[in-house]
Coordinates of C-alpha atoms in Angstrom, one line a residue:
M1 CA 48.1 -79.2 32.9
R2 CA 44.9 -78.4 34.7
R3 CA 45.9 -74.7 34.8
S4 CA 46.4 -74.8 31.1
K5 CA 43.0 -76.3 30.5
T6 CA 41.4 -73.8 32.8
F7 CA 43.2 -70.9 31.0
V8 CA 42.0 -72.3 27.7
Y9 CA 38.4 -72.5 28.8
G10 CA 38.6 -68.9 30.2
M11 CA 40.0 -67.6 26.9
A12 CA 37.3 -69.5 25.0
A13 CA 34.6 -67.7 27.0
V14 CA 36.3 -64.3 26.4
V15 CA 36.5 -65.1 22.7
A16 CA 32.9 -66.1 22.6
V17 CA 31.8 -62.8 24.2
S18 CA 34.1 -60.8 21.8
T19 CA 32.6 -62.6 18.8
V20 CA 29.0 -62.0 19.8
V21 CA 29.0 -58.4 21.0
P22 CA 30.3 -56.8 17.8
Q23 CA 27.5 -58.3 15.8
A24 CA 25.0 -56.5 18.1
V25 CA 27.0 -53.3 17.9
L26 CA 26.7 -53.4 14.1
A27 CA 23.3 -51.7 14.6
S28 CA 25.0 -48.4 15.6
P29 CA 25.6 -47.2 12.1
S30 CA 21.9 -47.5 11.4
I31 CA 21.2 -45.3 14.4
E32 CA 23.7 -42.7 13.2
S33 CA 22.2 -42.8 9.7
V34 CA 18.7 -42.2 11.0
Q35 CA 20.1 -39.5 13.3
Q36 CA 21.7 -37.8 10.3
Q37 CA 18.5 -37.9 8.4
K38 CA 16.7 -36.4 11.4
D39 CA 19.3 -33.6 11.6
D40 CA 18.7 -32.9 7.9
T41 CA 14.9 -32.8 8.4
S42 CA 15.3 -30.5 11.4
A43 CA 17.5 -28.1 9.3
K44 CA 14.9 -28.1 6.5
L45 CA 12.1 -27.5 9.0
S46 CA 14.0 -24.6 10.6
E47 CA 14.6 -23.0 7.1
L48 CA 11.0 -23.5 6.2
Q49 CA 9.8 -21.9 9.5
S50 CA 12.0 -18.9 8.7
Q51 CA 10.3 -18.7 5.3
I52 CA 6.9 -18.9 6.9
S53 CA 7.8 -16.1 9.3
A54 CA 8.9 -13.9 6.3
L55 CA 5.7 -14.7 4.4
E56 CA 3.6 -13.9 7.4
Q57 CA 5.4 -10.5 7.7
K58 CA 4.8 -9.8 4.0
K59 CA 1.2 -10.8 4.3
S60 CA 0.8 -8.5 7.3
E61 CA 2.3 -5.6 5.3
V62 CA 0.0 -6.3 2.3
T63 CA -3.0 -6.5 4.7
G64 CA -2.1 -3.1 6.0
Q65 CA -1.9 -1.8 2.4
I66 CA -5.3 -3.3 1.6
D67 CA -6.9 -1.6 4.6
S68 CA -5.2 1.8 3.8
L69 CA -6.2 1.6 0.1
G70 CA -9.7 0.6 1.0
G71 CA -10.0 3.6 3.3
Q72 CA -8.6 5.9 0.6
L73 CA -11.1 4.4 -2.0
V74 CA -14.1 5.0 0.3
T75 CA -12.9 8.6 0.8
Q76 CA -12.4 9.1 -2.9
I77 CA -15.9 7.7 -3.7
A78 CA -17.4 10.1 -1.2
E79 CA -15.5 13.1 -2.8
I80 CA -16.7 12.1 -6.3
Q81 CA -20.3 12.0 -5.0
D82 CA -19.8 15.4 -3.4
T83 CA -18.4 16.8 -6.6
S84 CA -21.3 15.3 -8.6
N85 CA -23.7 17.0 -6.2
Q86 CA -21.9 20.3 -6.7
I87 CA -22.2 19.9 -10.5
D88 CA -25.9 19.2 -10.2
A89 CA -26.4 22.3 -8.0
K90 CA -24.4 24.3 -10.5
N91 CA -26.6 23.1 -13.3
Q92 CA -29.7 24.2 -11.4
E93 CA -28.1 27.6 -10.9
L94 CA -27.4 27.9 -14.6
D95 CA -31.0 27.0 -15.4
Q96 CA -32.2 29.8 -13.1
I97 CA -29.7 32.2 -14.6
A98 CA -30.7 31.3 -18.1
A99 CA -34.4 31.9 -17.2
Q100 CA -33.4 35.3 -15.7
L101 CA -31.5 36.2 -18.8
T102 CA -34.4 35.3 -21.0
E103 CA -36.8 37.3 -18.9
A104 CA -34.4 40.4 -18.9
Q105 CA -34.0 40.2 -22.7
N106 CA -37.7 39.9 -23.2
Q107 CA -38.3 42.9 -20.9
K108 CA -35.7 44.8 -22.8
E109 CA -37.4 44.1 -26.1
T110 CA -40.8 45.1 -24.7
E111 CA -39.5 48.4 -23.4
Y112 CA -37.7 49.0 -26.6
K113 CA -40.8 48.5 -28.7
A114 CA -42.8 50.9 -26.4
M115 CA -40.1 53.5 -26.6
K116 CA -40.2 53.4 -30.4
K117 CA -43.9 53.9 -30.4
R118 CA -43.5 56.9 -28.1
I119 CA -40.8 58.4 -30.2
R120 CA -42.8 57.9 -33.3
Y121 CA -45.8 59.6 -31.7
I122 CA -43.7 62.6 -30.6
Y123 CA -42.2 63.1 -33.9
E124 CA -45.5 62.7 -35.7
N125 CA -47.2 65.3 -33.3
G126 CA -44.3 67.4 -32.3
G127 CA -40.9 68.4 -33.7
N128 CA -40.2 70.6 -36.7
A129 CA -43.5 71.2 -38.6
G130 CA -45.6 69.8 -35.8
W131 CA -44.3 72.3 -33.3
A132 CA -44.9 75.2 -35.8
E133 CA -48.5 74.0 -36.4
I134 CA -49.2 74.0 -32.6
F135 CA -47.7 77.5 -32.3
L136 CA -49.8 78.9 -35.2
N137 CA -53.0 77.3 -34.1
N138 CA -52.8 78.0 -30.4
G139 CA -50.3 80.9 -30.2
D140 CA -49.5 79.7 -26.7
V141 CA -45.7 79.6 -26.3
S142 CA -45.9 78.3 -22.7
K143 CA -47.9 75.2 -23.9
I144 CA -45.3 74.6 -26.5
L145 CA -42.5 74.8 -23.9
T146 CA -44.4 72.5 -21.5
Q147 CA -44.8 70.0 -24.3
A148 CA -41.2 70.2 -25.2
E149 CA -40.1 69.7 -21.6
Y150 CA -42.4 66.7 -21.3
T151 CA -40.9 65.3 -24.4
E152 CA -37.3 65.7 -23.1
K153 CA -38.2 64.0 -19.9
M154 CA -39.7 61.1 -21.8
Y155 CA -36.5 60.8 -23.8
D156 CA -34.4 60.7 -20.6
Y157 CA -36.7 58.1 -19.1
D158 CA -36.5 55.9 -22.1
R159 CA -32.7 56.3 -22.3
Q160 CA -32.3 55.4 -18.6
C161 CA -34.6 52.3 -19.0
L162 CA -32.7 51.0 -21.9
T163 CA -29.4 51.6 -20.1
E164 CA -30.6 49.8 -17.0
Y165 CA -31.9 46.8 -18.9
A166 CA -28.8 46.6 -20.9
Q167 CA -26.7 46.5 -17.7
T168 CA -29.0 43.9 -16.2
V169 CA -28.6 41.7 -19.3
Q170 CA -24.8 42.2 -19.1
T171 CA -24.7 41.3 -15.4
I172 CA -26.7 38.2 -15.9
T173 CA -24.6 37.2 -18.9
D174 CA -21.4 37.7 -16.9
L175 CA -22.8 35.6 -14.0
Q176 CA -23.8 32.9 -16.5
T177 CA -20.2 32.8 -17.9
Q178 CA -18.8 32.6 -14.4
Q179 CA -21.1 29.7 -13.4
E180 CA -20.3 27.8 -16.6
Q181 CA -16.5 28.2 -15.9
E182 CA -17.1 26.9 -12.3
K183 CA -19.1 24.0 -13.7
Q184 CA -16.3 23.2 -16.1
N185 CA -13.7 23.3 -13.2
L186 CA -15.9 20.9 -11.2
E187 CA -16.1 18.6 -14.2
Y188 CA -12.3 18.6 -14.5
L189 CA -12.1 17.9 -10.7
K190 CA -14.5 15.0 -11.0
Q191 CA -12.4 13.6 -13.9
D192 CA -9.3 13.8 -11.7
Q193 CA -11.1 12.1 -8.9
E194 CA -12.3 9.3 -11.2
D195 CA -8.7 8.8 -12.4
D196 CA -7.5 8.6 -8.8
K197 CA -10.3 6.2 -8.0
A198 CA -9.4 3.9 -10.9
Q199 CA -5.7 4.0 -9.8
L200 CA -6.7 3.1 -6.2
E201 CA -8.9 0.2 -7.5
T202 CA -6.0 -1.1 -9.6
L203 CA -3.6 -0.9 -6.6
L204 CA -6.2 -2.6 -4.3
E205 CA -6.8 -5.5 -6.8
Q206 CA -3.0 -5.9 -7.1
A207 CA -2.7 -6.0 -3.3
K208 CA -5.5 -8.5 -2.9
A209 CA -3.9 -10.7 -5.6
T210 CA -0.6 -10.5 -3.7
S211 CA -2.3 -11.4 -0.4
A212 CA -4.0 -14.4 -2.0
D213 CA -0.6 -15.5 -3.4
Y214 CA 0.9 -15.2 0.1
D215 CA -2.0 -17.2 1.5
A216 CA -1.4 -20.0 -1.0
Q217 CA 2.4 -20.0 -0.2
L218 CA 1.7 -20.1 3.5
A219 CA -0.8 -23.0 3.2
D220 CA 1.8 -24.9 1.2
S221 CA 4.6 -24.1 3.6
N222 CA 2.6 -25.0 6.7
A223 CA 1.6 -28.3 5.1
K224 CA 5.3 -29.1 4.4
A225 CA 6.2 -28.0 7.9
T226 CA 3.6 -30.5 9.3
E227 CA 5.1 -33.2 7.1
Y228 CA 8.6 -32.4 8.4
E229 CA 7.4 -32.5 12.0
Q230 CA 5.7 -35.9 11.4
L231 CA 8.9 -37.2 9.7
I232 CA 11.0 -36.0 12.7
S233 CA 8.6 -37.8 15.1
E234 CA 8.9 -41.0 13.0
Q235 CA 12.7 -40.7 12.9
N236 CA 12.8 -40.2 16.7
A237 CA 10.7 -43.4 17.1
K238 CA 13.0 -45.3 14.8
I239 CA 16.1 -44.1 16.7
N240 CA 14.5 -45.3 20.0
E241 CA 13.6 -48.6 18.3
L242 CA 17.1 -49.2 17.1
V243 CA 18.6 -48.2 20.5
A244 CA 16.3 -50.7 22.2
A245 CA 17.1 -53.4 19.7
Q246 CA 20.8 -52.8 20.2
Q247 CA 20.5 -53.0 24.0
A248 CA 18.5 -56.2 23.7
A249 CA 21.1 -57.8 21.4
E250 CA 23.9 -56.8 23.8
Q251 CA 22.1 -58.3 26.8
A252 CA 21.4 -61.5 24.8
A253 CA 25.1 -61.8 23.9
Q254 CA 26.1 -61.3 27.5
Q255 CA 23.7 -64.0 28.6
Q256 CA 25.0 -66.4 26.0
A257 CA 28.6 -65.8 26.9
A258 CA 27.8 -66.5 30.6
Q259 CA 26.0 -69.7 29.7
Q260 CA 28.9 -70.9 27.6
A261 CA 31.4 -70.1 30.4
A262 CA 29.2 -72.0 32.9
A263 CA 29.0 -75.1 30.6
Q264 CA 32.8 -75.2 30.0
S265 CA 33.4 -74.9 33.8
S266 CA 31.1 -77.8 34.5
S267 CA 32.8 -79.9 31.8
S268 CA 36.2 -79.1 33.5
K269 CA 34.9 -80.3 36.8
K270 CA 33.8 -83.7 35.5
S271 CA 37.1 -84.4 33.8
S272 CA 39.3 -83.6 36.8
G273 CA 38.9 -87.2 38.3
S274 CA 40.4 -87.8 41.7
S275 CA 41.5 -84.3 42.2
A276 CA 37.8 -83.2 42.2
N277 CA 38.0 -81.1 45.4
T278 CA 41.1 -79.3 44.1
A279 CA 39.5 -78.9 40.6
N280 CA 36.2 -77.8 42.1
S281 CA 38.0 -75.2 44.1
S282 CA 40.0 -74.1 41.1
N283 CA 37.0 -74.2 38.8
G284 CA 35.0 -72.3 41.4
N285 CA 37.6 -69.6 41.4
S286 CA 37.9 -69.7 37.7
G287 CA 34.1 -69.5 37.4
S288 CA 34.1 -66.7 39.9
S289 CA 36.7 -65.0 37.8
S290 CA 34.9 -65.6 34.6
S291 CA 31.7 -64.4 36.2
T292 CA 33.5 -61.3 37.4
K293 CA 34.9 -60.8 34.0
S294 CA 31.6 -61.4 32.3
S295 CA 29.9 -59.0 34.7
G296 CA 32.6 -56.5 34.0
S297 CA 32.1 -57.1 30.3
T298 CA 28.3 -56.7 30.8
K299 CA 28.9 -53.4 32.6
S300 CA 31.2 -52.2 29.9
S301 CA 28.7 -53.1 27.2
A302 CA 25.9 -51.4 29.2
G303 CA 28.2 -48.4 29.5
S304 CA 28.7 -48.5 25.7
T305 CA 25.0 -48.6 25.3
N306 CA 24.5 -45.6 27.6
S307 CA 27.2 -43.8 25.8
S308 CA 25.5 -44.4 22.4
T309 CA 22.2 -43.2 23.9
G310 CA 23.9 -40.1 25.3
S311 CA 25.4 -39.5 21.9
T312 CA 21.9 -39.7 20.4
N313 CA 20.6 -37.2 23.0
S314 CA 23.5 -34.9 22.4
S315 CA 22.9 -35.0 18.7
T316 CA 19.2 -34.2 19.2
G317 CA 20.2 -31.3 21.5
S318 CA 22.6 -30.1 18.9
T319 CA 19.8 -30.1 16.4
K320 CA 17.5 -28.2 18.7
S321 CA 20.3 -25.7 19.4
S322 CA 20.8 -25.4 15.6
T323 CA 17.1 -24.8 15.1
N324 CA 17.0 -22.2 17.9
S325 CA 20.1 -20.5 16.5
S326 CA 18.4 -20.4 13.0
K327 CA 15.3 -18.8 14.5
S328 CA 17.3 -16.3 16.4
S329 CA 19.2 -15.4 13.2
T330 CA 15.9 -15.0 11.4
N331 CA 14.5 -12.7 14.1
T332 CA 17.7 -10.7 14.1
S333 CA 17.4 -10.4 10.3
K334 CA 13.8 -9.3 10.6
S335 CA 14.8 -6.7 13.2
S336 CA 17.6 -5.4 11.1
G337 CA 15.3 -5.2 8.0
S338 CA 12.6 -3.4 10.0
S339 CA 15.0 -0.8 11.4
G340 CA 16.6 -0.3 8.0
S341 CA 13.3 0.5 6.2
S342 CA 12.2 4.1 6.5
S343 CA 10.0 6.5 4.5
G344 CA 10.7 10.1 3.9
S345 CA 13.1 12.2 1.8
S346 CA 16.9 12.4 1.5
K347 CA 18.3 15.9 2.1
G348 CA 18.9 18.1 -0.9
S349 CA 19.6 21.8 -1.4
A350 CA 17.3 24.3 -3.1
S351 CA 15.1 27.4 -2.5
G352 CA 11.4 27.5 -2.9
S353 CA 11.5 30.0 -5.8
A354 CA 14.1 27.8 -7.6
V355 CA 11.8 24.8 -7.3
V356 CA 8.8 26.7 -8.7
S357 CA 10.9 28.1 -11.6
Y358 CA 12.1 24.7 -12.5
A359 CA 8.6 23.2 -12.2
E360 CA 7.0 25.9 -14.4
Q361 CA 9.3 25.0 -17.3
F362 CA 7.2 21.9 -17.9
I363 CA 3.8 23.5 -18.1
G364 CA 1.9 22.2 -21.1
N365 CA 3.6 18.7 -21.1
P366 CA 1.2 15.7 -20.9
Y367 CA -0.3 13.8 -17.9
V368 CA 0.4 10.1 -17.9
W369 CA -0.9 7.9 -15.1
G370 CA 2.1 6.3 -13.3
G371 CA 4.5 8.3 -15.5
T372 CA 7.7 10.0 -14.2
S373 CA 8.9 11.9 -17.2
L374 CA 8.6 15.7 -17.0
T375 CA 8.7 15.9 -20.8
N376 CA 6.9 12.8 -22.0
G377 CA 4.3 12.4 -19.3
C378 CA 3.9 12.0 -15.6
D379 CA 1.2 11.8 -12.9
C380 CA 0.8 14.2 -10.0
S381 CA 3.2 12.5 -7.5
G382 CA 5.6 11.6 -10.3
F383 CA 5.8 15.3 -11.2
V384 CA 6.5 16.4 -7.6
M385 CA 9.0 13.6 -7.2
Q386 CA 11.0 14.4 -10.4
V387 CA 11.0 18.2 -9.8
Y388 CA 12.5 17.7 -6.3
A389 CA 14.9 15.0 -7.6
H390 CA 16.5 17.7 -9.8
F391 CA 17.6 19.4 -6.5
G392 CA 18.8 16.2 -4.9
Y393 CA 15.7 15.2 -2.9
S394 CA 14.6 11.6 -3.0
L395 CA 10.8 11.4 -2.6
P396 CA 8.3 8.6 -2.8
H397 CA 6.1 8.1 -6.0
S398 CA 2.9 8.2 -4.0
S399 CA 0.5 11.1 -3.2
G400 CA -0.3 9.5 0.2
A401 CA 3.4 9.0 1.2
L402 CA 4.2 12.6 0.2
A403 CA 1.8 13.8 2.9
S404 CA 4.5 12.8 5.5
V405 CA 7.7 14.1 4.0
G406 CA 9.5 17.2 5.2
K407 CA 7.9 19.2 8.0
A408 CA 4.3 20.3 8.4
V409 CA 2.9 23.8 7.5
G410 CA -0.1 24.9 9.5
S411 CA -2.3 26.5 6.8
L412 CA -2.4 27.9 3.2
S413 CA -1.9 31.4 4.6
E414 CA 1.5 30.2 6.0
A415 CA 2.5 28.3 2.8
Q416 CA 5.5 29.5 0.8
P417 CA 6.5 28.9 -2.9
G418 CA 7.9 25.3 -3.3
D419 CA 5.7 23.8 -0.5
I420 CA 3.9 20.5 -1.4
L421 CA 0.1 20.8 -1.3
C422 CA -1.4 17.4 -0.5
Y423 CA -5.0 16.5 -1.2
S424 CA -6.8 13.2 -1.1
G425 CA -5.2 11.3 -3.9
H426 CA -3.5 14.4 -5.4
V427 CA -0.4 16.6 -4.9
G428 CA 0.9 19.8 -6.4
I429 CA 3.7 22.5 -5.8
Y430 CA 2.6 25.8 -4.4
V431 CA 3.6 28.8 -6.5
G432 CA 2.1 31.5 -4.3
G433 CA -1.0 33.7 -4.8
G434 CA -3.4 30.9 -4.1
Q435 CA -2.1 28.9 -7.1
M436 CA -0.2 25.7 -7.6
V437 CA 1.5 23.9 -10.5
N438 CA 0.5 20.3 -10.8
A439 CA 0.0 17.4 -13.2
S440 CA -3.7 17.1 -13.7
N441 CA -5.9 14.7 -15.7
S442 CA -5.1 13.1 -19.1
K443 CA -7.1 15.7 -21.2
P444 CA -5.0 17.9 -23.5
Y445 CA -3.5 21.1 -22.1
P446 CA -4.9 23.5 -20.7
A447 CA -7.7 21.2 -19.4
G448 CA -5.2 18.6 -18.4
G449 CA -1.4 17.9 -18.3
I450 CA 1.1 20.0 -16.3
K451 CA -0.6 23.3 -15.6
Y452 CA -1.6 26.0 -13.0
S453 CA -4.6 25.3 -10.8
S454 CA -6.3 26.9 -7.8
A455 CA -4.8 25.7 -4.5
T456 CA -8.3 25.7 -3.0
Y457 CA -10.0 23.8 -5.8
R458 CA -10.6 21.1 -3.1
S459 CA -9.9 20.6 0.6
I460 CA -6.1 20.5 1.5
V461 CA -5.1 17.4 3.6
A462 CA -1.6 18.5 4.4
I463 CA 1.1 21.1 3.4
R464 CA 4.7 19.9 3.6
R465 CA 7.9 21.9 3.4
L466 CA 11.3 20.6 2.2
V467 CA 13.2 23.8 1.3

C-alpha cells in the first residue's frame, strides 16, 4: 500500500514536469519564424549586394567613357581652333594676293596707255607718208634706217612688256584661285570638325546623364542595404531574446517540478505513522530517485535548449554560406561577362580593290549623322562599317573604336587600297594616290555626302588593315 502511494506520488511529479515543459517549448516556433524571416532578409540583402556590384561596374564603365569623351572633345576643340587660325591666315594671304593683282592690273593699264601714245607718235611722225617726207627733206637714207630700227625695237619692247604683265596677272589670278580653293577646303574641314564636336558633346551629355542615374540607383540600393542590415541585426537580437526566454521558462518549470516532488515526499512522510523510519528511508530513496529523475529531466531539457540554440546557429551559418555562395556566383558571372566582351572585327574575306570598288558605288549619296544606310544616308564610321559588312566583317560604329581594328600600318606611304584611315573623330577608306572615299559633312554633294577627299587633309591618327 505504501509502495503504491509512493509510486503514485512519483508519477504525479513526472506528470507535473511533463505538463509544464511543453508550455515553455511552445516558444520554439516563434524562434523558427523569426529565423525564417532573417533568412529571407539575408537572401534579399545578398541579391541587393549583387545588384550594387553590377551598378558599380556599369558606373565605372560610364566614368571611363566620360573621361575618354572629354579628352576627345578637348582635342576636337583644339583642332577647330587650329583650323580657324589657318582660315584666318588664308584670308590674309588672299588679301595680299588681291592687292598684288590690283597693282599688276594697274601697272598693265599704265604701260598699255604709254605704249599707245608711243605708237601714235610713231605713226604720226613715221610710217608711210611720214617716212617719205623725212627722205625727201633730208635725203639721208641711213637716218631713215636708224629711225626704222629704233621704231622696231620700241615695238618689241612694248610687246614684251605687255606679255610679261599679262603673264604676271595670270600667275596672280591662278594663285588667287588656288588659295580660295584651299580656304574652301578648310571651311569644309571646320564644318566636319564642328559636326564631330556636336556629336561628342551629345554623347558626353548622355554619358553624364547615365552616370547620374547610376548614382541615384546606387544611393537607393545602398540605403535599402543598410535597412536590411539593420533588420537582420534586430532579428538576431529577437532570436537571442526568444532563446533566453525559452531557457528561463524551462528552468522555471524544472524548479517548480522539483518543489512539487519535494512537497509530495514530505506529505508521504507525515502520513506513514509508526513506520516512520521505514517510510523515511523509502521516501528518501524515492526522493533521491525523483531528484535523480528531475535532474535527468533538467539535463534533457537543457540539452534540448542547447540543441535549439545549435539549430539557430546552424541556420545562421547556412544563411552566411548562402550569402557567400551568392557573392561567389556574382563574381563568377562578372568574370565571365568581362572575358566574353571584346572589341574588334570578325573575320571576313575580301581584297582591298574590291572594298574600294564597292565603296565608290555610293559616291554622291547623302551624309546623315548617326546613319548607317549607304543609300539613304550615313556618317563616316557608319559608311566604313557598312562597306566592310558587305564582305563579312563586323566593325564597330565608332570612329574611335575603328582605330584599333585589324592590324596597324606604319605610314601613308605604306597604305594600300582598302585600308582604313583614322583621324580624330573621322574615318575613311584609302583608294590610293593620296585620296580616300569617305562620308563627309551634311552639305549637298560634292561639298558633303559620300565623296573623294585628300588623305592628308588633316593629321592621320592611325591606319588599320583588314584585307
